[in-house]
Amino acid sequence: MSARWPVWLAGTAAMVAVVAAVIVVQDDPTPVVATAPASTTTGTPTVPRAPEVQWSRSAEDVYGREFAQFRDPGVGNQFDSSAATFIDAGDVYITSVGLPDPSNSNFDAPAMVGLDATDGSTVWRRDDIRVDSCADRLFLGDVVCVSGVESQESESTIVLVNAMTGEVDSVRAPQRVLAVGTDGSSVYTVNSTVTPQGYEGTPQLRKGSVDDLGREWVSEFPGVALYAGSQGPAITLDGAYGLGRFGSTAIGFDSATGAITWNRGYPDSCVQQPYRVKPALVIMTEMVCSQSEAFTGTAAVASDGRVVARSSTPIYPYPEIDAPADLSLPMIVGDTAFDRSTGAFAWSSPLLASSNGVAVVGDVVIVRGSGTALVTALDLKTGAIRWENDPDDYYPITAYADGLAYSTVGGVVESIALDDGSTRRRIEIEPTPDPHASNRYLGSRVTESGDRLVYSSTATLAVMDR
């Protein structure tokens, strides 16, 4: 007897729009590189550049139209995700660009583009790709995506985009593919059987090739899995340790054997914001499945399913970055610091229990005060206050390099020195937007890419010297 699999978690429609979309797949298998739409601008938009900026491209310049914006290619390109980032292909940065429609939350006429990492020039552009989601890393030199998640058909399409040329290939999958990931040489998918009555049977996790998704192994999900929106890619791999994130459900699995080593989800133990930390740990907020706001605490789970540490305080929000100087330093779970290997208690602080964000960088944990711009750095070993700062504005730390923590707000990148909290570099990438605009801070972030730092926002992609 088949078991009905509830797919969309009630009350998470906004999150679903980020991850999945209604897809139109081109039947013609011959790759066609479309030309850019006619530009409505009178000239190339200019972006103020500090000496540290190697290059900067605006979305309007790349797309050739006013009001164009960048988006995250990993979450599909049909709905408007309001988040901008890129897939790092080394010599090429791959991103999506199109026209957001505030009246219906669509992302109109999207294109996938590859920009030269050295000078920002457009290497290739595709206007004919419609995908639900893409893996966060390359598969044998290709961006691997899936389309057809929300279609009425029982099959899906795996779409491959060559990172260097933009050439496209597609393969029909005999099952409905709900998520895709890769370790660089194999494809991992979550599949389900679809009938006219809905999703039936037990969903499966598969590892294989594009032509044979289950060639290496097939594992069935334990219990009942819910598939809804999750921040970040649905399937990620780190060596032999795999993580699947599907709304309020999360699983850990062995990528070599397919064994599912732990499971959290409906109806017994739902979770929120599963976040990977080193070494091979996942920190997640635990919650009552029937009540989305009934949080019960925070747990750190090892790759074998062992609960290394647990705090009665839920994480809010999820950790911004986990980049300790070495793995002998504690991890932060809720309001408490624990040894990363043994789970032994290290210290606790009320500052961690009420914050707008927590970032582990070097040998400190930086805490943003709730409802204020106050920033406090705690010694990661002891919990003692190292320094405090009260900047005019402060947003999440998203990169750590050469002893500096990087954040971005209002089109400006700032680096914070960990020893005293001073601002060592302040680089204006783009003009500060209208303070009354709906997207005041442009969804910007800084990402480390080899010896470069990449600034990405809905308006601009830029590369800075480290």
Tab-separated table of C-alpha atoms in Angstrom:
chain	number	residue	atom	x	y	z
A	1	MET	CA	0.000	0.000	0.000
A	2	SER	CA	1.371	3.358	-0.939
A	3	ALA	CA	1.631	6.135	1.604
A	4	ARG	CA	0.598	9.615	0.616
A	5	TRP	CA	3.526	12.039	0.912
A	6	PRO	CA	2.503	15.569	1.866
A	7	VAL	CA	4.680	17.793	-0.241
A	8	TRP	CA	4.075	21.402	0.689
A	9	LEU	CA	4.129	22.386	4.337
A	10	ALA	CA	1.208	24.650	5.223
A	11	GLY	CA	2.103	28.263	5.775
A	12	THR	CA	5.380	28.182	3.865
A	13	ALA	CA	4.217	29.398	0.467
A	14	ALA	CA	6.611	32.317	0.538
A	15	MET	CA	9.548	30.009	1.139
A	16	VAL	CA	8.399	27.618	-1.569
A	17	ALA	CA	8.423	30.437	-4.082
A	18	VAL	CA	12.115	30.834	-3.392
A	19	VAL	CA	13.019	27.245	-4.169
A	20	ALA	CA	10.571	25.980	-6.753
A	21	ALA	CA	8.784	27.392	-9.758
A	22	VAL	CA	6.520	26.512	-12.650
A	23	ILE	CA	8.815	25.574	-15.496
A	24	VAL	CA	8.584	25.905	-19.258
A	25	VAL	CA	11.031	23.494	-20.900
A	26	GLN	CA	12.113	24.043	-24.464
A	27	ASP	CA	11.443	20.973	-26.612
A	28	ASP	CA	14.149	21.775	-29.151
A	29	PRO	CA	17.281	19.976	-27.895
A	30	THR	CA	19.571	22.145	-30.027
A	31	PRO	CA	21.269	24.767	-27.830
A	32	VAL	CA	20.368	28.293	-28.866
A	33	VAL	CA	22.206	31.260	-27.448
A	34	ALA	CA	19.699	34.095	-27.416
A	35	THR	CA	20.636	37.670	-28.079
A	36	ALA	CA	20.203	40.331	-25.418
A	37	PRO	CA	16.930	42.313	-25.358
A	38	ALA	CA	17.088	45.788	-26.760
A	39	SER	CA	18.487	48.210	-24.223
A	40	THR	CA	16.288	51.003	-22.984
A	41	THR	CA	19.168	52.812	-21.328
A	42	THR	CA	21.055	55.625	-22.978
A	43	GLY	CA	24.443	54.514	-21.671
A	44	THR	CA	26.271	51.968	-19.559
A	45	PRO	CA	25.394	52.419	-15.863
A	46	THR	CA	28.415	53.566	-13.919
A	47	VAL	CA	29.393	52.289	-10.483
A	48	PRO	CA	31.766	54.272	-8.247
A	49	ARG	CA	34.948	52.269	-7.764
A	50	ALA	CA	37.486	52.381	-4.993
A	51	PRO	CA	41.071	51.394	-5.892
A	52	GLU	CA	40.531	47.992	-4.270
A	53	VAL	CA	37.775	47.059	-6.740
A	54	GLN	CA	39.060	45.047	-9.708
A	55	TRP	CA	35.826	45.222	-11.656
A	56	SER	CA	32.125	45.912	-11.191
A	57	ARG	CA	29.093	45.104	-13.373
A	58	SER	CA	25.562	46.314	-12.827
A	59	ALA	CA	22.582	44.060	-13.552
A	60	GLU	CA	21.203	46.692	-15.921
A	61	ASP	CA	24.467	46.665	-17.884
A	62	VAL	CA	24.661	42.863	-18.038
A	63	TYR	CA	21.009	42.441	-19.009
A	64	GLY	CA	20.698	45.497	-21.255
A	65	ARG	CA	17.529	46.851	-19.643
A	66	GLU	CA	16.622	49.280	-16.905
A	67	PHE	CA	15.313	47.825	-13.638
A	68	ALA	CA	17.076	44.497	-14.223
A	69	GLN	CA	18.349	42.692	-11.126
A	70	PHE	CA	20.582	39.737	-10.284
A	71	ARG	CA	19.209	36.641	-8.574
A	72	ASP	CA	20.489	33.352	-7.171
A	73	PRO	CA	20.657	30.720	-9.965
A	74	GLY	CA	20.441	27.981	-7.337
A	75	VAL	CA	16.811	28.718	-6.489
A	76	GLY	CA	15.473	28.781	-10.022
A	77	ASN	CA	14.551	31.682	-12.243
A	78	GLN	CA	10.788	31.787	-12.522
A	79	PHE	CA	9.697	33.331	-9.224
A	80	ASP	CA	11.369	36.329	-7.616
A	81	SER	CA	13.547	35.075	-4.750
A	82	SER	CA	14.825	38.565	-3.806
A	83	ALA	CA	18.238	37.008	-3.105
A	84	ALA	CA	21.312	37.499	-5.265
A	85	THR	CA	24.427	35.351	-5.435
A	86	PHE	CA	26.384	33.270	-7.968
A	87	ILE	CA	27.848	29.857	-8.691
A	88	ASP	CA	31.643	29.939	-8.543
A	89	ALA	CA	33.114	28.130	-11.562
A	90	GLY	CA	36.663	29.423	-11.019
A	91	ASP	CA	37.247	31.395	-14.208
A	92	VAL	CA	33.555	32.204	-14.598
A	93	TYR	CA	30.887	33.421	-12.177
A	94	ILE	CA	27.409	32.191	-13.104
A	95	THR	CA	24.324	34.111	-12.054
A	96	SER	CA	20.744	34.867	-13.075
A	97	VAL	CA	19.508	38.261	-14.213
A	98	GLY	CA	16.039	39.424	-15.179
A	99	LEU	CA	13.154	41.772	-14.453
A	100	PRO	CA	11.384	41.447	-11.091
A	101	ASP	CA	7.650	42.095	-11.203
A	102	PRO	CA	6.495	43.440	-7.819
A	103	SER	CA	2.839	43.041	-8.793
A	104	ASN	CA	2.933	39.228	-8.932
A	105	SER	CA	6.314	38.154	-7.449
A	106	ASN	CA	7.459	36.773	-10.802
A	107	PHE	CA	10.949	37.097	-12.256
A	108	ASP	CA	10.218	37.981	-15.859
A	109	ALA	CA	12.354	37.137	-18.907
A	110	PRO	CA	15.227	35.687	-16.843
A	111	ALA	CA	18.613	34.910	-18.336
A	112	MET	CA	21.490	32.814	-17.026
A	113	VAL	CA	24.868	34.443	-17.647
A	114	GLY	CA	28.529	33.591	-17.198
A	115	LEU	CA	30.819	36.507	-16.315
A	116	ASP	CA	34.600	36.385	-16.661
A	117	ALA	CA	36.065	36.279	-13.141
A	118	THR	CA	39.086	38.328	-14.227
A	119	ASP	CA	37.424	41.361	-15.822
A	120	GLY	CA	33.648	40.865	-15.479
A	121	SER	CA	32.963	40.671	-19.218
A	122	THR	CA	30.022	38.548	-20.365
A	123	VAL	CA	31.358	35.183	-21.550
A	124	TRP	CA	27.974	33.685	-22.429
A	125	ARG	CA	24.271	34.277	-21.976
A	126	ARG	CA	21.194	32.039	-22.186
A	127	ASP	CA	17.667	33.397	-22.318
A	128	ASP	CA	16.030	30.005	-22.985
A	129	ILE	CA	16.634	28.238	-19.655
A	130	ARG	CA	13.797	27.751	-17.163
A	131	VAL	CA	14.773	25.698	-14.120
A	132	ASP	CA	13.412	25.122	-10.609
A	133	SER	CA	16.749	24.840	-8.824
A	134	CYS	CA	20.435	24.152	-9.420
A	135	ALA	CA	23.203	22.503	-7.401
A	136	ASP	CA	25.568	24.846	-5.597
A	137	ARG	CA	28.691	23.477	-7.315
A	138	LEU	CA	29.675	22.172	-10.746
A	139	PHE	CA	29.081	18.636	-11.973
A	140	LEU	CA	31.927	17.622	-14.323
A	141	GLY	CA	32.226	21.220	-15.533
A	142	ASP	CA	28.479	21.809	-15.846
A	143	VAL	CA	25.869	23.577	-13.775
A	144	VAL	CA	23.331	20.827	-13.029
A	145	CYS	CA	19.706	21.886	-12.572
A	146	VAL	CA	16.249	20.352	-12.448
A	147	SER	CA	13.016	21.525	-14.042
A	148	GLY	CA	9.445	20.302	-13.834
A	149	VAL	CA	9.061	20.180	-10.046
A	150	GLU	CA	5.670	21.892	-10.121
A	151	SER	CA	4.443	20.620	-13.469
A	152	GLN	CA	1.575	18.136	-13.754
A	153	GLU	CA	3.749	15.547	-15.458
A	154	SER	CA	5.160	12.502	-13.690
A	155	GLU	CA	8.655	13.133	-15.085
A	156	SER	CA	11.262	15.870	-14.723
A	157	THR	CA	14.178	17.143	-16.772
A	158	ILE	CA	17.809	17.352	-15.715
A	159	VAL	CA	19.394	20.410	-17.372
A	160	LEU	CA	23.162	20.748	-17.820
A	161	VAL	CA	24.752	24.117	-18.608
A	162	ASN	CA	28.440	24.181	-19.556
A	163	ALA	CA	30.084	26.651	-17.182
A	164	MET	CA	32.596	27.911	-19.754
A	165	THR	CA	30.453	28.119	-22.897
A	166	GLY	CA	26.798	28.178	-21.799
A	167	GLU	CA	25.967	25.207	-24.035
A	168	VAL	CA	22.912	23.319	-22.781
A	169	ASP	CA	21.997	19.642	-22.711
A	170	SER	CA	18.934	18.078	-21.132
A	171	VAL	CA	17.910	14.556	-20.112
A	172	ARG	CA	14.418	13.415	-19.203
A	173	ALA	CA	14.182	11.615	-15.860
A	174	PRO	CA	11.489	8.911	-15.537
A	175	GLN	CA	10.676	10.057	-11.982
A	176	ARG	CA	9.635	13.380	-10.520
A	177	VAL	CA	12.897	14.943	-9.313
A	178	LEU	CA	12.303	17.279	-6.382
A	179	ALA	CA	15.894	18.332	-5.635
A	180	VAL	CA	19.370	17.934	-7.109
A	181	GLY	CA	22.890	18.153	-5.711
A	182	THR	CA	26.383	17.045	-6.695
A	183	ASP	CA	29.787	16.249	-5.222
A	184	GLY	CA	31.416	17.194	-8.523
A	185	SER	CA	31.442	13.735	-10.105
A	186	SER	CA	28.059	12.190	-9.217
A	187	VAL	CA	24.487	13.490	-9.155
A	188	TYR	CA	22.269	13.186	-6.076
A	189	THR	CA	18.497	13.541	-6.423
A	190	VAL	CA	15.355	13.212	-4.350
A	191	ASN	CA	12.676	11.433	-6.354
A	192	SER	CA	9.008	10.620	-5.860
A	193	THR	CA	6.257	8.861	-7.741
A	194	VAL	CA	3.445	11.056	-9.015
A	195	THR	CA	-0.108	9.925	-9.742
A	196	PRO	CA	-3.223	11.920	-10.696
A	197	GLN	CA	-4.098	11.892	-6.996
A	198	GLY	CA	-0.788	13.420	-5.928
A	199	TYR	CA	2.561	12.213	-4.628
A	200	GLU	CA	2.459	8.536	-3.681
A	201	GLY	CA	4.820	6.076	-2.043
A	202	THR	CA	8.051	6.663	-0.192
A	203	PRO	CA	10.393	9.324	-1.579
A	204	GLN	CA	13.855	8.141	-2.525
A	205	LEU	CA	17.356	9.561	-2.393
A	206	ARG	CA	19.494	8.471	-5.344
A	207	LYS	CA	23.114	8.711	-6.404
A	208	GLY	CA	24.198	8.162	-9.967
A	209	SER	CA	24.700	9.797	-13.335
A	210	VAL	CA	22.487	12.095	-15.381
A	211	ASP	CA	21.481	9.153	-17.579
A	212	ASP	CA	20.894	6.801	-14.637
A	213	LEU	CA	20.057	8.676	-11.447
A	214	GLY	CA	20.092	5.544	-9.269
A	215	ARG	CA	23.112	3.852	-10.806
A	216	GLU	CA	25.209	3.782	-7.599
A	217	TRP	CA	22.521	3.441	-4.925
A	218	VAL	CA	18.919	4.170	-3.980
A	219	SER	CA	17.779	4.827	-0.405
A	220	GLU	CA	14.256	5.303	0.889
A	221	PHE	CA	13.395	8.132	3.245
A	222	PRO	CA	12.518	7.006	6.758
A	223	GLY	CA	9.066	8.095	7.909
A	224	VAL	CA	7.224	10.753	5.970
A	225	ALA	CA	9.180	13.600	4.378
A	226	LEU	CA	7.880	17.073	3.757
A	227	TYR	CA	9.300	19.057	0.887
A	228	ALA	CA	9.083	22.796	1.309
A	229	GLY	CA	11.334	25.816	0.976
A	230	SER	CA	14.700	25.821	2.753
A	231	GLN	CA	17.306	28.524	2.798
A	232	GLY	CA	20.310	27.370	0.791
A	233	PRO	CA	20.690	24.318	-1.479
A	234	ALA	CA	18.532	21.283	-0.721
A	235	ILE	CA	21.355	18.708	-1.065
A	236	THR	CA	24.969	19.443	-0.108
A	237	LEU	CA	28.011	17.174	0.116
A	238	ASP	CA	31.170	17.412	2.194
A	239	GLY	CA	33.357	14.391	1.565
A	240	ALA	CA	31.422	11.290	2.574
A	241	TYR	CA	28.886	13.321	4.544
A	242	GLY	CA	25.696	14.456	2.840
A	243	LEU	CA	22.952	16.748	4.112
A	244	GLY	CA	19.435	17.042	2.751
A	245	ARG	CA	17.251	19.987	3.774
A	246	PHE	CA	13.580	19.927	2.855
A	247	GLY	CA	11.638	22.529	4.779
A	248	SER	CA	11.017	21.166	8.282
A	249	THR	CA	12.733	17.866	7.430
A	250	ALA	CA	16.489	17.248	7.412
A	251	ILE	CA	18.502	14.084	6.833
A	252	GLY	CA	22.140	13.100	7.124
A	253	PHE	CA	23.468	10.412	4.821
A	254	ASP	CA	26.639	8.578	3.849
A	255	SER	CA	27.405	9.590	0.268
A	256	ALA	CA	29.413	6.423	-0.402
A	257	THR	CA	26.804	3.871	0.728
A	258	GLY	CA	23.539	5.802	0.705
A	259	ALA	CA	22.823	4.922	4.335
A	260	ILE	CA	20.624	7.575	5.958
A	261	THR	CA	22.335	8.067	9.305
A	262	TRP	CA	19.803	10.434	10.896
A	263	ASN	CA	16.419	11.929	10.184
A	264	ARG	CA	14.480	14.819	11.671
A	265	GLY	CA	11.051	15.697	10.373
A	266	TYR	CA	7.314	15.262	10.253
A	267	PRO	CA	5.480	14.030	12.233
A	268	ASP	CA	7.858	13.445	15.166
A	269	SER	CA	10.711	15.942	15.286
A	270	CYS	CA	10.617	18.848	12.847
A	271	VAL	CA	13.543	21.249	12.544
A	272	GLN	CA	14.328	24.681	11.173
A	273	GLN	CA	17.434	26.242	9.644
A	274	PRO	CA	19.798	23.220	9.504
A	275	TYR	CA	23.275	24.751	9.261
A	276	ARG	CA	26.565	22.934	8.598
A	277	VAL	CA	29.535	23.579	10.848
A	278	LYS	CA	32.949	21.969	11.037
A	279	PRO	CA	33.766	19.115	11.444
A	280	ALA	CA	30.816	17.293	9.784
A	281	LEU	CA	28.197	18.678	12.166
A	282	VAL	CA	24.752	20.160	11.590
A	283	ILE	CA	23.255	22.663	14.010
A	284	MET	CA	19.473	22.973	13.835
A	285	THR	CA	16.581	24.500	15.752
A	286	GLU	CA	14.141	21.871	16.987
A	287	MET	CA	10.414	22.549	16.893
A	288	VAL	CA	7.010	20.933	17.432
A	289	CYS	CA	5.806	19.758	14.025
A	290	SER	CA	2.210	20.852	14.524
A	291	GLN	CA	3.196	24.352	15.671
A	292	SER	CA	5.714	26.166	13.480
A	293	GLU	CA	6.607	28.651	16.224
A	294	ALA	CA	6.847	26.143	19.094
A	295	PHE	CA	10.629	25.856	19.355
A	296	THR	CA	12.082	23.384	21.827
A	297	GLY	CA	15.813	24.084	21.583
A	298	THR	CA	18.901	23.715	19.426
A	299	ALA	CA	20.888	20.553	18.680
A	300	ALA	CA	24.247	19.764	17.064
A	301	VAL	CA	24.124	16.420	15.262
A	302	ALA	CA	27.175	14.497	14.016
A	303	SER	CA	27.342	12.677	10.692
A	304	ASP	CA	26.530	9.359	12.395
A	305	GLY	CA	23.376	10.761	14.005
A	306	ARG	CA	24.897	11.260	17.457
A	307	VAL	CA	23.614	14.362	19.246
A	308	VAL	CA	26.886	16.024	20.235
A	309	ALA	CA	25.334	18.930	22.118
A	310	ARG	CA	21.951	20.426	22.870
A	311	SER	CA	20.831	23.796	24.204
A	312	SER	CA	17.356	24.679	25.459
A	313	THR	CA	17.594	27.987	23.567
A	314	PRO	CA	16.613	27.997	19.876
A	315	ILE	CA	18.828	29.649	17.302
A	316	TYR	CA	17.475	32.875	15.923
A	317	PRO	CA	18.575	33.490	13.341
A	318	TYR	CA	20.812	30.708	11.984
A	319	PRO	CA	24.594	31.253	12.294
A	320	GLU	CA	25.909	33.753	9.751
A	321	ILE	CA	29.267	32.031	9.286
A	322	ASP	CA	31.294	29.331	11.048
A	323	ALA	CA	34.985	29.936	10.341
A	324	PRO	CA	36.996	29.125	13.490
A	325	ALA	CA	40.772	29.557	13.460
A	326	ASP	CA	41.053	25.843	14.263
A	327	LEU	CA	38.746	22.998	15.283
A	328	SER	CA	39.940	22.990	18.891
A	329	LEU	CA	37.785	26.088	19.400
A	330	PRO	CA	34.164	25.626	20.531
A	331	MET	CA	31.027	25.722	18.423
A	332	ILE	CA	28.006	27.840	19.301
A	333	VAL	CA	24.754	25.954	19.901
A	334	GLY	CA	21.923	28.228	20.997
A	335	ASP	CA	23.232	30.331	23.896
A	336	THR	CA	26.074	27.955	24.760
A	337	ALA	CA	29.568	27.072	23.534
A	338	PHE	CA	30.475	23.372	23.377
A	339	ASP	CA	33.541	21.369	22.376
A	340	ARG	CA	33.134	20.424	18.705
A	341	SER	CA	34.215	16.803	19.192
A	342	THR	CA	33.040	15.774	22.649
A	343	GLY	CA	30.141	18.140	23.249
A	344	ALA	CA	31.626	19.166	26.579
A	345	PHE	CA	30.245	22.423	28.007
A	346	ALA	CA	32.598	25.392	27.550
A	347	TRP	CA	30.621	28.525	28.481
A	348	SER	CA	27.281	30.253	28.088
A	349	SER	CA	26.217	33.874	27.555
A	350	PRO	CA	22.835	35.653	27.673
A	351	LEU	CA	24.040	37.758	24.728
A	352	LEU	CA	23.725	34.672	22.524
A	353	ALA	CA	20.158	34.072	23.656
A	354	SER	CA	18.908	37.407	22.329
A	355	SER	CA	20.645	38.472	19.149
A	356	ASN	CA	20.101	39.398	15.537
A	357	GLY	CA	23.000	37.256	14.410
A	358	VAL	CA	26.006	35.224	15.497
A	359	ALA	CA	29.247	34.832	13.516
A	360	VAL	CA	32.126	32.539	14.490
A	361	VAL	CA	35.322	33.961	12.964
A	362	GLY	CA	38.906	33.257	13.999
A	363	ASP	CA	39.002	33.042	17.804
A	364	VAL	CA	35.944	35.194	18.539
A	365	VAL	CA	32.175	34.983	18.213
A	366	ILE	CA	30.631	38.262	17.073
A	367	VAL	CA	27.087	38.924	18.307
A	368	ARG	CA	24.726	41.547	16.922
A	369	GLY	CA	22.420	42.914	19.599
A	370	SER	CA	18.701	42.409	19.080
A	371	GLY	CA	16.968	45.612	17.979
A	372	THR	CA	20.196	47.634	18.029
A	373	ALA	CA	23.404	48.030	16.051
A	374	LEU	CA	25.489	47.067	19.098
A	375	VAL	CA	28.196	44.544	18.247
A	376	THR	CA	29.952	42.462	20.889
A	377	ALA	CA	32.933	40.151	20.365
A	378	LEU	CA	33.219	37.247	22.824
A	379	ASP	CA	36.369	35.185	23.253
A	380	LEU	CA	35.536	31.862	21.614
A	381	LYS	CA	37.462	29.914	24.268
A	382	THR	CA	36.126	31.577	27.400
A	383	GLY	CA	33.113	33.722	26.523
A	384	ALA	CA	34.781	36.841	27.949
A	385	ILE	CA	33.959	40.126	26.210
A	386	ARG	CA	36.850	41.182	23.967
A	387	TRP	CA	35.357	44.431	22.680
A	388	GLU	CA	32.117	46.226	21.941
A	389	ASN	CA	31.216	48.532	19.098
A	390	ASP	CA	28.135	50.567	18.266
A	391	PRO	CA	28.325	51.355	14.546
A	392	ASP	CA	25.713	53.379	12.690
A	393	ASP	CA	24.640	50.227	10.906
A	394	TYR	CA	25.717	46.610	10.852
A	395	TYR	CA	24.720	43.609	8.803
A	396	PRO	CA	25.643	39.908	8.726
A	397	ILE	CA	29.245	38.760	8.392
A	398	THR	CA	29.473	36.543	5.328
A	399	ALA	CA	33.243	36.192	4.743
A	400	TYR	CA	36.434	35.815	6.779
A	401	ALA	CA	39.890	36.251	5.265
A	402	ASP	CA	43.338	37.269	6.515
A	403	GLY	CA	42.131	38.043	10.036
A	404	LEU	CA	39.312	40.298	8.872
A	405	ALA	CA	35.556	39.675	9.005
A	406	TYR	CA	33.588	41.148	6.101
A	407	SER	CA	30.039	42.488	6.078
A	408	THR	CA	28.128	44.686	3.681
A	409	VAL	CA	25.361	47.214	4.117
A	410	GLY	CA	23.900	49.828	1.796
A	411	GLY	CA	26.302	49.102	-1.066
A	412	VAL	CA	29.395	49.444	1.153
A	413	VAL	CA	31.734	46.606	2.166
A	414	GLU	CA	33.347	46.879	5.586
A	415	SER	CA	36.005	44.708	7.180
A	416	ILE	CA	36.207	44.336	10.947
A	417	ALA	CA	39.501	43.638	12.691
A	418	LEU	CA	38.975	40.819	15.164
A	419	ASP	CA	41.452	42.136	17.704
A	420	ASP	CA	39.707	45.437	18.474
A	421	GLY	CA	36.567	45.706	16.306
A	422	SER	CA	37.875	48.620	14.273
A	423	THR	CA	36.909	49.055	10.638
A	424	ARG	CA	40.054	48.426	8.606
A	425	ARG	CA	38.623	48.773	5.108
A	426	ARG	CA	35.536	50.530	3.846
A	427	ILE	CA	34.854	50.125	0.146
A	428	GLU	CA	31.895	51.675	-1.656
A	429	ILE	CA	30.750	49.305	-4.381
A	430	GLU	CA	27.537	51.028	-5.379
A	431	PRO	CA	25.684	54.152	-4.294
A	432	THR	CA	23.601	53.860	-1.162
A	433	PRO	CA	20.025	53.241	-2.339
A	434	ASP	CA	16.931	55.215	-1.496
A	435	PRO	CA	16.337	54.714	2.254
A	436	HIS	CA	12.599	54.415	1.560
A	437	ALA	CA	13.031	51.675	-1.038
A	438	SER	CA	11.476	48.290	-0.297
A	439	ASN	CA	14.815	46.512	-0.744
A	440	ARG	CA	16.934	48.949	1.252
A	441	TYR	CA	20.046	46.820	1.545
A	442	LEU	CA	20.011	45.135	-1.837
A	443	GLY	CA	20.320	41.596	-0.443
A	444	SER	CA	24.093	42.040	-0.572
A	445	ARG	CA	26.841	39.736	0.675
A	446	VAL	CA	30.596	39.149	0.384
A	447	THR	CA	31.928	35.742	-0.665
A	448	GLU	CA	35.497	34.456	-0.655
A	449	SER	CA	36.543	33.074	-4.046
A	450	GLY	CA	40.167	31.925	-4.184
A	451	ASP	CA	42.337	35.017	-3.782
A	452	ARG	CA	39.357	37.287	-4.504
A	453	LEU	CA	36.428	38.658	-2.542
A	454	VAL	CA	33.198	38.876	-4.515
A	455	TYR	CA	30.456	41.369	-3.682
A	456	SER	CA	27.004	40.363	-4.897
A	457	SER	CA	23.707	42.206	-4.608
A	458	THR	CA	20.521	42.446	-6.595
A	459	ALA	CA	22.041	45.414	-8.448
A	460	THR	CA	25.790	44.706	-8.738
A	461	LEU	CA	28.414	41.977	-8.971
A	462	ALA	CA	31.958	43.126	-8.201
A	463	VAL	CA	35.370	41.647	-7.411
A	464	MET	CA	37.686	43.170	-4.788
A	465	ASP	CA	41.307	42.591	-3.823
A	466	ARG	CA	41.810	40.842	-0.526
